[in-house]
Structures are given as C-alpha cells and as structure tokens.
mmCIF file of C-alpha atoms in Angstrom:
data_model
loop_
_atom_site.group_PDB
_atom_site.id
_atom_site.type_symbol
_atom_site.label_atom_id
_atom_site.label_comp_id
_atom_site.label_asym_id
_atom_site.label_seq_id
_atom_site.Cartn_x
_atom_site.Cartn_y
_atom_site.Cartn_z
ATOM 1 C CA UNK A 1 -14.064 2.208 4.876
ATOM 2 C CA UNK A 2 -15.851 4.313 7.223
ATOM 3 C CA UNK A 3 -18.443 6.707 6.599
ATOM 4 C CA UNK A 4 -18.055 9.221 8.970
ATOM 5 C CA UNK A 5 -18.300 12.733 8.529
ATOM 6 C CA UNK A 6 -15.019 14.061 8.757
ATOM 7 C CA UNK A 7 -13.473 17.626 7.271
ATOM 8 C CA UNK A 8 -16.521 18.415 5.187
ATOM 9 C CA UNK A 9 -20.259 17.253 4.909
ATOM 10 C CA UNK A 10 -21.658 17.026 1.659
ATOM 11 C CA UNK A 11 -24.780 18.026 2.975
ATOM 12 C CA UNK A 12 -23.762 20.740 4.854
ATOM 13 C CA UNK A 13 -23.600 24.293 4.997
ATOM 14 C CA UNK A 14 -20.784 25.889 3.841
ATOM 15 C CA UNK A 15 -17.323 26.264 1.959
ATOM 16 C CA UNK A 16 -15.424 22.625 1.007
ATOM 17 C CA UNK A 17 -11.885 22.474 0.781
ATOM 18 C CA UNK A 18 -9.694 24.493 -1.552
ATOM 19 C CA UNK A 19 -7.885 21.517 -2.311
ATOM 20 C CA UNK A 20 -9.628 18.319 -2.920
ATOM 21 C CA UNK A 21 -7.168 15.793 -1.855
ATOM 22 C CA UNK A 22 -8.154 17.199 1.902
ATOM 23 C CA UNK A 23 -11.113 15.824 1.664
ATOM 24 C CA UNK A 24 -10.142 12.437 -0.379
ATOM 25 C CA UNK A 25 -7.535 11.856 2.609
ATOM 26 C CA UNK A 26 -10.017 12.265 4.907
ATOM 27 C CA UNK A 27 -12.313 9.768 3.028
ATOM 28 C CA UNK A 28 -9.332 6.982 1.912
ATOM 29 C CA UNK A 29 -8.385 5.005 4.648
ATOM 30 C CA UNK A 30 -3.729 5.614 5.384
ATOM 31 C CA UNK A 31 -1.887 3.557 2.843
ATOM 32 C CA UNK A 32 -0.442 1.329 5.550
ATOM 33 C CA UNK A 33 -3.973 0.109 6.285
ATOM 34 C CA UNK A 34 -4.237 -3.507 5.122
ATOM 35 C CA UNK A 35 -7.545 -3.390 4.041
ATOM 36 C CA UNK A 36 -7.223 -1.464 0.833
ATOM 37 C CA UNK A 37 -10.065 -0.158 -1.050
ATOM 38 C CA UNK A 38 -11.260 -1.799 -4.065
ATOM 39 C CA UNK A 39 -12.039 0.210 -6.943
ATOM 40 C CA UNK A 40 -12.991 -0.046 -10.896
ATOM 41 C CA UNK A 41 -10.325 1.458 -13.142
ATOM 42 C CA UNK A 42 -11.858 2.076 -16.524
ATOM 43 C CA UNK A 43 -8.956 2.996 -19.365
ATOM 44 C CA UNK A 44 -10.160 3.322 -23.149
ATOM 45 C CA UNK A 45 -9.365 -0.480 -25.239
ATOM 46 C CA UNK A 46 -7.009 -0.541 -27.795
ATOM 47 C CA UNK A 47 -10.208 -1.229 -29.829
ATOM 48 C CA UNK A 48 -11.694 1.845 -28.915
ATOM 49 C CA UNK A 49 -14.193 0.397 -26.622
ATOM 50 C CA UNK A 50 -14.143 1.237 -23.099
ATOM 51 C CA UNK A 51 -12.824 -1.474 -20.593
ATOM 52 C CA UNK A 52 -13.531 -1.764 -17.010
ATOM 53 C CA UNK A 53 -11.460 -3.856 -13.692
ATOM 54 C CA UNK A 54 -11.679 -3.805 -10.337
ATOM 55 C CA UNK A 55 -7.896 -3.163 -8.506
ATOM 56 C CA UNK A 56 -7.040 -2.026 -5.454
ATOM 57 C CA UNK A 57 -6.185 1.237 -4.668
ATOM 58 C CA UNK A 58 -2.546 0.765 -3.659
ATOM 59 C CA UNK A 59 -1.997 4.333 -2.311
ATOM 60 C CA UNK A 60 -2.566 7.870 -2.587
ATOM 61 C CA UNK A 61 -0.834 10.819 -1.867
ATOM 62 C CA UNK A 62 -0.694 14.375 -3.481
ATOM 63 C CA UNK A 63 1.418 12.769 -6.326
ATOM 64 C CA UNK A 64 -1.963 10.720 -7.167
ATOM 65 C CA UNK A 65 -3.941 7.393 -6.783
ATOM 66 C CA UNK A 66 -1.591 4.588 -7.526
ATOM 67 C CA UNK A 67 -2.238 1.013 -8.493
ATOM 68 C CA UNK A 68 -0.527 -2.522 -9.442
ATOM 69 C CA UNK A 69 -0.779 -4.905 -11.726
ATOM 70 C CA UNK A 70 1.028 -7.090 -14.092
ATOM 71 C CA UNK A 71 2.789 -5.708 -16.962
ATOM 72 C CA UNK A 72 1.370 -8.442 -19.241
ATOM 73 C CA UNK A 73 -1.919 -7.473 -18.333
ATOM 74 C CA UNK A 74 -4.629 -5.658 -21.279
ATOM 75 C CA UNK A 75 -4.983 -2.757 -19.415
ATOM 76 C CA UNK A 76 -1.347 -1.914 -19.862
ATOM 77 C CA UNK A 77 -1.604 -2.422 -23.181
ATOM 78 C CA UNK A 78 -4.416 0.481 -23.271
ATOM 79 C CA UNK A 79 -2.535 2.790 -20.258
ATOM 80 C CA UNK A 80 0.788 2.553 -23.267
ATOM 81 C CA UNK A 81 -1.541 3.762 -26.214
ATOM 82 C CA UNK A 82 -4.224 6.487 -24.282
ATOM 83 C CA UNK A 83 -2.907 7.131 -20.927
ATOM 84 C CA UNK A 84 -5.452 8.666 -19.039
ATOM 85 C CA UNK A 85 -8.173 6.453 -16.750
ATOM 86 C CA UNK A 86 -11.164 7.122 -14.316
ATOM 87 C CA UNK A 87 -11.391 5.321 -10.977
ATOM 88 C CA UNK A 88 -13.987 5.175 -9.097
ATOM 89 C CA UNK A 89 -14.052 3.863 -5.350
ATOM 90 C CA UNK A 90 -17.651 2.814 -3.612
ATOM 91 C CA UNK A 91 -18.548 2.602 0.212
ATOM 92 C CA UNK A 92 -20.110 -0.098 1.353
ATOM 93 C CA UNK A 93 -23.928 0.524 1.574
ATOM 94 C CA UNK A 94 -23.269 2.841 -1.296
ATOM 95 C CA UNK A 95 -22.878 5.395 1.217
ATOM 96 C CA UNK A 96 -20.752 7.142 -0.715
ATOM 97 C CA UNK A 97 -18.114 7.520 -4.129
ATOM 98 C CA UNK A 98 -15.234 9.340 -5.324
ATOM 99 C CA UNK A 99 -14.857 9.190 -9.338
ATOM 100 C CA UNK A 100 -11.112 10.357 -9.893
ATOM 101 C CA UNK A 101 -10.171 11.215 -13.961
ATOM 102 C CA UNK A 102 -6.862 12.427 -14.799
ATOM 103 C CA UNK A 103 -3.563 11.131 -17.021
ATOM 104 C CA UNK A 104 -1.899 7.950 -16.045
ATOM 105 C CA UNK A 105 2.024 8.099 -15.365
ATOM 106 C CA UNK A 106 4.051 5.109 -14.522
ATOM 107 C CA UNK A 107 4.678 4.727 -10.484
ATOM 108 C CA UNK A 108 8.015 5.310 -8.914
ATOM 109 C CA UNK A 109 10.308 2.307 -7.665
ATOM 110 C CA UNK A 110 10.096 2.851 -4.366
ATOM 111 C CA UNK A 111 5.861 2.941 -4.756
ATOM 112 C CA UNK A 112 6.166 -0.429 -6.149
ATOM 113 C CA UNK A 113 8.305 -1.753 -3.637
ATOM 114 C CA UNK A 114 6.165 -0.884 -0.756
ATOM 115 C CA UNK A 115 3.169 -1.916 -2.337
ATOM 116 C CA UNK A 116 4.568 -5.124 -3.089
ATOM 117 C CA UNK A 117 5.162 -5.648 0.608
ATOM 118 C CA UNK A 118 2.037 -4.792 1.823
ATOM 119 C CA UNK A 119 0.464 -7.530 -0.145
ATOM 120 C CA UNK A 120 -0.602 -10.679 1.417
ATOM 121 C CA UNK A 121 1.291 -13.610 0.068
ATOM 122 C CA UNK A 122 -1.978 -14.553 -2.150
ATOM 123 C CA UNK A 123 -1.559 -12.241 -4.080
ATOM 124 C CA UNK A 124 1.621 -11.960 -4.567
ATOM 125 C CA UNK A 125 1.422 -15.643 -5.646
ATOM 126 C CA UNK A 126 -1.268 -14.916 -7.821
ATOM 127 C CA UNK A 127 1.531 -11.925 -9.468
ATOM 128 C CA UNK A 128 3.973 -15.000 -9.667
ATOM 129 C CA UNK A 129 1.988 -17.479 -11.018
ATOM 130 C CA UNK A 130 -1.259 -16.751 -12.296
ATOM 131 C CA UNK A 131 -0.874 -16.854 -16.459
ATOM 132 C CA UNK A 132 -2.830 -17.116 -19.499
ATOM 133 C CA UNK A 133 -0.667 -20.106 -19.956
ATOM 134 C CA UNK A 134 -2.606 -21.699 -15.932
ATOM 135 C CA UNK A 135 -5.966 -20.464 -16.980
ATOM 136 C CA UNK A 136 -6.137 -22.542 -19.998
ATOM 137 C CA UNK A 137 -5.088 -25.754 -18.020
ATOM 138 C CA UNK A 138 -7.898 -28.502 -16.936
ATOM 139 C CA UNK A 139 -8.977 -27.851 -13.348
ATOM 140 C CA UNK A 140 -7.194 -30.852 -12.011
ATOM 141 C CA UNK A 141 -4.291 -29.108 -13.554
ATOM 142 C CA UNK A 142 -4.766 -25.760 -12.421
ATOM 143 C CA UNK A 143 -5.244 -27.057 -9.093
ATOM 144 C CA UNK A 144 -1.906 -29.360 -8.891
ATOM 145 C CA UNK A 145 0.067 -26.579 -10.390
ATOM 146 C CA UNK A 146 -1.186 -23.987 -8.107
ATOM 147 C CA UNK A 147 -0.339 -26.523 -5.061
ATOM 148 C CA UNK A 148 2.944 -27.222 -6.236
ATOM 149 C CA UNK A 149 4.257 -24.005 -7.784
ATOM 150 C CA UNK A 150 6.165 -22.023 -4.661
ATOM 151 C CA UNK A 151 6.800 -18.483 -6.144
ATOM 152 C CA UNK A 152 10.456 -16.958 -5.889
ATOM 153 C CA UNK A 153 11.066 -14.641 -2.899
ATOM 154 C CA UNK A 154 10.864 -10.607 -3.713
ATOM 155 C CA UNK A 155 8.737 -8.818 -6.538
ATOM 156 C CA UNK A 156 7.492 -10.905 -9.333
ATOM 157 C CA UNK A 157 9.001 -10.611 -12.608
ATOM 158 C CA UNK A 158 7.038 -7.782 -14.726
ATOM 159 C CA UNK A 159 5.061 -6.544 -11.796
ATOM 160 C CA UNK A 160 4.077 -2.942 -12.720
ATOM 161 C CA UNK A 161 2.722 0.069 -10.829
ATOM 162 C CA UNK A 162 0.763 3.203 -12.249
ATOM 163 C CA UNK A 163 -0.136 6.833 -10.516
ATOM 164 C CA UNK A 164 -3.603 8.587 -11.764
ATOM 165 C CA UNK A 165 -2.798 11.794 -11.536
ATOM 166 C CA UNK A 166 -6.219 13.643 -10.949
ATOM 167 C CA UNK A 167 -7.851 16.513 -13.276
ATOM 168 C CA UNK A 168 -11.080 16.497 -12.080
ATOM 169 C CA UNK A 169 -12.499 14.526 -8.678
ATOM 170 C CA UNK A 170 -16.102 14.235 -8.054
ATOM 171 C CA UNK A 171 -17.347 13.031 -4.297
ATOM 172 C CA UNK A 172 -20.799 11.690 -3.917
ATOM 173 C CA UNK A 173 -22.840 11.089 -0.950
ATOM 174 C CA UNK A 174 -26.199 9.361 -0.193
ATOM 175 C CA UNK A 175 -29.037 11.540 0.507
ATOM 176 C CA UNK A 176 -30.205 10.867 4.091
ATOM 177 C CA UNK A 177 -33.317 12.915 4.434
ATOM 178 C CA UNK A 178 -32.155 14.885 1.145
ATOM 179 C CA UNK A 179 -31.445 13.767 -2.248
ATOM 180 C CA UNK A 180 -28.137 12.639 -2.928
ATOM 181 C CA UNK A 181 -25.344 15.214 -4.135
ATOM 182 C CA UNK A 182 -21.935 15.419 -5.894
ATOM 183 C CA UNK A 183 -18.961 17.881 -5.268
ATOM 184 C CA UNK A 184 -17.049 18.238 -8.333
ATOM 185 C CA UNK A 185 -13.592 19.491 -8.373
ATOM 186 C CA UNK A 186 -11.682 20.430 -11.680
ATOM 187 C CA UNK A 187 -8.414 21.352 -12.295
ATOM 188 C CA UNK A 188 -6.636 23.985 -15.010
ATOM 189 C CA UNK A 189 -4.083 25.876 -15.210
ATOM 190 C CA UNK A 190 -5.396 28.424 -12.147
ATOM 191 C CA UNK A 191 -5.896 25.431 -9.547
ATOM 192 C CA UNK A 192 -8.858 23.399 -8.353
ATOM 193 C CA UNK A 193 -12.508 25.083 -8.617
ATOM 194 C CA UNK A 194 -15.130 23.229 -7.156
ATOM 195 C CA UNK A 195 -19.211 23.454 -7.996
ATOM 196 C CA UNK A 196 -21.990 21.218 -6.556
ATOM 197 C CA UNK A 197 -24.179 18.842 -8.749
ATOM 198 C CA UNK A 198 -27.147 17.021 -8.106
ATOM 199 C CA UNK A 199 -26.639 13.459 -7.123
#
C-alpha cells in the first residue's frame, strides 16, 4: 500500500475531511486490487479475554470494512456473543495506521460472493479444506491429504463474511522531521467530529 500523500497530510496545515471514509479511501487501496491489505481484527473472547488475528481486509465502502472467514472459526463464536471489533491496518515501514472500532454486522450475499472470487485458489482451498480435524493429523498425513483433497467448485460450505461498521477511526502517521500524530474521528448521533492527538 502506498504511502503517498493524497487528500490530506497529517502533518499539514489545515482542515481534514468532514467525513473520514474520504480519507480511508484515499489510504485503502480499490477493492478489486488483488493485493489486499492485511490487518489484525481484535473481538473480545467468549472468556472475556481479548483475542487478536490477522485477516484481510476484504473491502470497504461507506457501508464499512468487511472481512471473511469461516463460520467454524473462534472469532465467530465471540462476533455472535459481543459484536463489536477494532481493526487495525499497518503500512509497510510503519509509515502509517488506521485503527477502525465500531459494531460488527453480518456481510451481505453479494459481499461474500465477490470476495470469494477474488481469492486466489489457495485460499479458497485452505476455506475448503483446512480443519481442526487436518491440523491434528501427522505431517505425512497432512501433507498427502492436502495433495489429494481437490475442493468442490464455488464457495465453501460455511464460509462467512462480516462488515465493521465504524464509530470512531483514528489515522496515524510517522513523524518525518516531527513527531508522529493521530487524527481521530468519532461518531454520535450529530455526525463525525474529528480532534488531533499526539502520536
């Protein structure tokens, strides 16, 4: 994902947007781009503990940040009993970050479908095949079953999406030749306000 400045400069003079998904489009790269960013979703365990995972971000849109997983997976489980999650996406050269919190809503059909296209075939193979059941197999076995298992065409069984739907959105950038600083957007019942932070 590219640094460049784009619609606002952290470090610049002035107003930001009134509307922070401007400037988290300009930052995310289009959802047809096949390199999608990776980023840790932390949800709340259903032990009470927080829990942590890198995804990828599957898309984004004014609706939210939507990602993809299966729906046998733990952090399902923890989405069903608190749904609300942060996510937080890092630059390479930790150039910059964008912390997203907000409520967690299941993702529409026709989300699911076209992010189950634009995955490569690994991992949609991996959605097919890769179980509790094939983790606790010998190597050898894990191995042979991996080369001999050919998943069925279309989406894997119990393949589930999610949208975050943001409340608050905080955008970080490295100092360069000035500390580092945050923009922090939150929203009520009156819109977005925005205040900066130190980094």
């Amino acid at each position: 994902m590219s640094a460049a400045v784009g619609v606002f400069d952290l470090h610049a003079d002035g107003t930001p947007p009134a509307d922070p998904l401007v400037l988290a489009r300009d930052w995310l790269p289009a959802d047809d781009d096949p390199d999608r960013p990776r980023a840790t979703l932390a949800t709340v365990g259903t032990d009470g503990w927080p829990d942590a995972r890198t995804v990828l971000l599957s898309a984004f849109d004014e609706t939210g940040f939507a990602f993809h997983t299966s729906a046998t997976s733990r952090k399902v489980a923890e989405l069903a009993a608190v749904p609300r999650a942060a996510l937080v996406v890092l630059w390479e050269g930790f150039s910059r970050q964008l912390v997203v919190r907000g409520d967690v809503v299941p993702d529409s059909a026709e989300s699911l479908a076209a992010a189950w296209a634009a995955r490569s075939d690994h991992l949609r193979r991996l959605a097919w095949c890769n179980t509790d059941e094939l983790a606790a197999l010998p190597r050898a076995d894990r191995v042979q079953r991996w080369a001999a298992d050919h998943p069925a065409p279309g989406q894997a069984d119990g393949w589930a999406g999610y949208r975050l739907q943001p409340r608050e959105l905080t955008f970080w950038a490295a100092g360069d030749g000035a500390a580092s600083r945050r923009l922090q957007y939150t929203r009520d019942a009156g819109g977005w306000t925005w205040r900066f932070l130190a980094g």
